[in-house]
Tab-separated table of C-alpha atoms in Angstrom:
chain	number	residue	atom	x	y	z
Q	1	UNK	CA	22.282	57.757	86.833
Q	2	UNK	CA	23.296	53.857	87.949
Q	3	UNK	CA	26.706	53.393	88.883
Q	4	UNK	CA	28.003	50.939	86.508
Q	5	UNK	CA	30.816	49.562	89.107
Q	6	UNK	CA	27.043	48.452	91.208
Q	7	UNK	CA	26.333	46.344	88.148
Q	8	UNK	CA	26.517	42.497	88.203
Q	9	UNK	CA	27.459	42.435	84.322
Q	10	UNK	CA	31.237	42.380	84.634
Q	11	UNK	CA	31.622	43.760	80.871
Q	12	UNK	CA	29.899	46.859	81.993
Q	13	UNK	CA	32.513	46.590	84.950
Q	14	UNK	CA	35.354	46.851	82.732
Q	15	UNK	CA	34.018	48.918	80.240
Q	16	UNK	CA	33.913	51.648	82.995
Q	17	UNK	CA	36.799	50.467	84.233
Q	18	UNK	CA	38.853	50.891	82.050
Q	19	UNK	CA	37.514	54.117	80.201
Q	20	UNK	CA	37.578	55.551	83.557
Q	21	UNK	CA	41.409	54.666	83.272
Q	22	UNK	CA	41.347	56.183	80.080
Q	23	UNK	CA	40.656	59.501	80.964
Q	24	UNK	CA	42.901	59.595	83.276
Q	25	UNK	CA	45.691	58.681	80.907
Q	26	UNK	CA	44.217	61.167	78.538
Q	27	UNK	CA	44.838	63.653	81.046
Q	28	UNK	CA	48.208	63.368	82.907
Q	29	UNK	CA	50.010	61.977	79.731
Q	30	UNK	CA	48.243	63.608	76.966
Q	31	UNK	CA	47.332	67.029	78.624
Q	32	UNK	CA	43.236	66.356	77.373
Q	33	UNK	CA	40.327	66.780	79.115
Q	34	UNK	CA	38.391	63.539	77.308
Q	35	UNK	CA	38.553	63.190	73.722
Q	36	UNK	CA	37.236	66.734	72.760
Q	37	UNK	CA	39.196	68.355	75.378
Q	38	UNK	CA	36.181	69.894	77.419
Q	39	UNK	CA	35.888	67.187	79.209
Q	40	UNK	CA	33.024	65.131	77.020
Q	41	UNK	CA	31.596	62.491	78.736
Q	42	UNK	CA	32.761	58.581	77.550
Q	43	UNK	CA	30.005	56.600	77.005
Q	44	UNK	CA	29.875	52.395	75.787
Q	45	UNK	CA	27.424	50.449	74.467
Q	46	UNK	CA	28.355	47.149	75.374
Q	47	UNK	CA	26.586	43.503	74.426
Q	48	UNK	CA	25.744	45.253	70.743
Q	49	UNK	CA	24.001	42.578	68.592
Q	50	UNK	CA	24.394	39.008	68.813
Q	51	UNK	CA	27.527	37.405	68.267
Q	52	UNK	CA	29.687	40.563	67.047
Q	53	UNK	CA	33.146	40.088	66.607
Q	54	UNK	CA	33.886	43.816	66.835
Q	55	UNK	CA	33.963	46.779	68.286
Q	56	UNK	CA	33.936	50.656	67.182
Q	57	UNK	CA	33.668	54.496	67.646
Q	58	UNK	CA	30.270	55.491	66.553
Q	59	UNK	CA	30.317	58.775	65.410
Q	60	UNK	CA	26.878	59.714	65.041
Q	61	UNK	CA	26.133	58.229	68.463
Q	62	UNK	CA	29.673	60.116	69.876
Q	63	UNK	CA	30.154	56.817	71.705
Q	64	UNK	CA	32.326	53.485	71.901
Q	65	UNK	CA	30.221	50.147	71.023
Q	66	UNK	CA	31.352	46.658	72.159
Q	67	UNK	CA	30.647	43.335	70.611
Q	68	UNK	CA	30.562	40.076	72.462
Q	69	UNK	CA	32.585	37.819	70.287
Q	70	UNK	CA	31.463	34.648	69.036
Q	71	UNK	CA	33.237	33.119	71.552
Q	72	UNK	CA	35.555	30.803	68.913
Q	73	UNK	CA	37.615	33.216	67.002
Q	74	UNK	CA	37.337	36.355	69.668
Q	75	UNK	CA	36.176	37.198	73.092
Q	76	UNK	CA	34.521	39.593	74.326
Q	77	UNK	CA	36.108	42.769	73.140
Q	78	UNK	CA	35.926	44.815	76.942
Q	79	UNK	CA	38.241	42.297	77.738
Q	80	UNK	CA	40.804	43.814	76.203
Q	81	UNK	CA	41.947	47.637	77.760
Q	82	UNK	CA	44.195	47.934	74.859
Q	83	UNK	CA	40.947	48.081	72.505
Q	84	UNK	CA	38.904	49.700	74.616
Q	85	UNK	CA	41.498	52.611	74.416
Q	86	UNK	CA	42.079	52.007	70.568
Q	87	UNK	CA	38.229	52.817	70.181
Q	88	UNK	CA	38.313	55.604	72.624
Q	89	UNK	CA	41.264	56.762	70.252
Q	90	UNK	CA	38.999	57.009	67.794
Q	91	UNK	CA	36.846	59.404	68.955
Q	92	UNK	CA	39.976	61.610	69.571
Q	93	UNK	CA	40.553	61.005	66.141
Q	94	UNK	CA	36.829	62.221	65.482
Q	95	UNK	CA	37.717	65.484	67.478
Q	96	UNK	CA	41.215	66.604	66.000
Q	97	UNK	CA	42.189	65.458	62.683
Q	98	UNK	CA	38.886	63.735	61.873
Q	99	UNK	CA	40.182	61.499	59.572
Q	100	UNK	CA	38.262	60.072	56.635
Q	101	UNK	CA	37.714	56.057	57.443
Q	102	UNK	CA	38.844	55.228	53.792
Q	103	UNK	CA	42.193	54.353	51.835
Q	104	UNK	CA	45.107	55.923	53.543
Q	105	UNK	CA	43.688	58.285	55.866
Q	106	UNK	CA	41.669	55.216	56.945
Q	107	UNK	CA	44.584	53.218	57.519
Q	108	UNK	CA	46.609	56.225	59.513
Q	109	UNK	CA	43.462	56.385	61.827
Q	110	UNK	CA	43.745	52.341	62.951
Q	111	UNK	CA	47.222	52.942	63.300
Q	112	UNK	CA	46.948	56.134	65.888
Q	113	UNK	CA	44.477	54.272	67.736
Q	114	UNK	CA	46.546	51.138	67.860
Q	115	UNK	CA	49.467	53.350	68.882
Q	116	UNK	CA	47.265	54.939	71.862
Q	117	UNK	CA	45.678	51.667	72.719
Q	118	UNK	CA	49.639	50.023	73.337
Q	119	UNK	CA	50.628	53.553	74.757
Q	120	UNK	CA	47.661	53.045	77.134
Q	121	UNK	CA	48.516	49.585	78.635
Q	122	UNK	CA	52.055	50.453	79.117
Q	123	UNK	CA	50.972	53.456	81.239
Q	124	UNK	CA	48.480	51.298	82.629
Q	125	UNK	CA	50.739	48.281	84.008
Q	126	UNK	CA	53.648	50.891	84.613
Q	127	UNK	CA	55.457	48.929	81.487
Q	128	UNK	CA	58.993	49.710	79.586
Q	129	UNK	CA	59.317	49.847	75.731
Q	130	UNK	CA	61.273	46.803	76.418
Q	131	UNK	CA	58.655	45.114	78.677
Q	132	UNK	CA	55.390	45.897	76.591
Q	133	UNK	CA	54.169	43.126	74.326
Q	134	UNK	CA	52.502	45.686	71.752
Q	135	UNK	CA	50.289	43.328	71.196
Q	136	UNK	CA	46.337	44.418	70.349
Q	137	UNK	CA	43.795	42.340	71.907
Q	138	UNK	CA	45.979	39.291	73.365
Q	139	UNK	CA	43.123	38.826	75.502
Q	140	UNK	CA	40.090	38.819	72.866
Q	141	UNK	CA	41.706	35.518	71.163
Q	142	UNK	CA	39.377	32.664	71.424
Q	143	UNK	CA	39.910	29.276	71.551
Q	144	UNK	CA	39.722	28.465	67.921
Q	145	UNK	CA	41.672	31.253	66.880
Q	146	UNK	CA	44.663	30.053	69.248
Q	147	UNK	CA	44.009	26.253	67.462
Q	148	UNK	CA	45.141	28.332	64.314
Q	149	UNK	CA	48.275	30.045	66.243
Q	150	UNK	CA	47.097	33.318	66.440
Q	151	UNK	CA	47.632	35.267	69.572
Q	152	UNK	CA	46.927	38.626	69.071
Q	153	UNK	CA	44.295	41.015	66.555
Q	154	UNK	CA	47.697	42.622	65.555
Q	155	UNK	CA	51.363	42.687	66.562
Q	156	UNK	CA	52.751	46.625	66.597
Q	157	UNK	CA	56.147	45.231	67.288
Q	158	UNK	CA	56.115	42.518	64.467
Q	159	UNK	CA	53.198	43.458	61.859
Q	160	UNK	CA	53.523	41.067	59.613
Q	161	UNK	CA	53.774	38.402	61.599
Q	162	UNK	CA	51.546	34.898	61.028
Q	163	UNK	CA	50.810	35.201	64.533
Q	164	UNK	CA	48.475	37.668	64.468
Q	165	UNK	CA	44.908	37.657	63.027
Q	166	UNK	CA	45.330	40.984	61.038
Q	167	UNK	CA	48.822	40.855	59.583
Q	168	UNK	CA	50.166	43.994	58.131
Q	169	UNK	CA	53.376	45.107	56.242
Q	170	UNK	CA	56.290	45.578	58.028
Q	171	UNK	CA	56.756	48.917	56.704
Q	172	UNK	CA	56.244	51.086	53.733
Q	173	UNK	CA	57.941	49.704	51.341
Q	174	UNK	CA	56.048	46.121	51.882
Q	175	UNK	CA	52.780	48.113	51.337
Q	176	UNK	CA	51.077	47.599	47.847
């Protein structure tokens, strides 16, 4: 196998990176050995298609899958280690509750990986509750996207605020 760190693609870089960093989360904080707990290897995809704004957990592939942006509204999503761990999430997701994608159960599984993926960062860069942004992918907002004032995919701390691309209810009772 090629040691991804020996690539010149710096995506690939931080896609290892930061799944690498992952793991190692998942197993002093979490108590898991990878996502199944016996100690499955993480593999990315990254570059997928051209021009995809997105990224996901592939379940029949049992991998993570990166999109480039388009470079306007968002980035390159390996830019972000709050995503990469939100899609990682995912395939935790996949091996404990295994959540239908759909409705409410759908909805439950963005927010657990969303939850991991801040959780993540703030173990990552040693951050407080009171430090953490809880912001999901500040980094992945392109230049257009900032022309419209967004600054984030979504805002844990503030859901439904303007500034963020996907704006959510604040809580339950806001839901319809």
């Amino acid at each position: 196998a090629v040691d991804p760190m020996m690539s010149a693609d710096a995506t690939v870089q931080r896609a290892f990176r930061f799944t690498k960093k992952i793991a190692q989360f998942y197993l002093e904080c979490l108590n898991r050995n990878s996502i199944d707990d016996a100690g499955k290897d993480l593999v990315s995809s990254v570059h997928f298609s051209q021009v995809y704004s997105n990224a996901y957990w592939s379940p029949s592939l049992m991998q993570m899958v990166y999109g480039d942006g388009d470079g306007f509204i968002l980035l390159d999503f390996t830019l972000s280690p709050e995503f990469i761990a939100h899609e990682v999430a995912h395939g935790l997701t996949h091996f404990t509750a295994d959540l239908d994608y759909v409705d409410q159960a759908g909805a439950l599984n963005e927010s657990v990986s969303d939850v991991l993926g801040t959780m993540f960062v703030q173990w990552l860069f040693d951050q407080s509750c009171e430090t953490a942004h809880w912001k999901i992918g500040p980094d992945i907002v392109g230049p257009t996207a900032k022309q419209l004032g967004w600054v984030c995919v979504r805002d844990l701390a503030s859901p439904s605020a303007s500034h963020s691309m996907t704006v959510q209810p604040q809580d339950y009772e806001s839901y319809i």
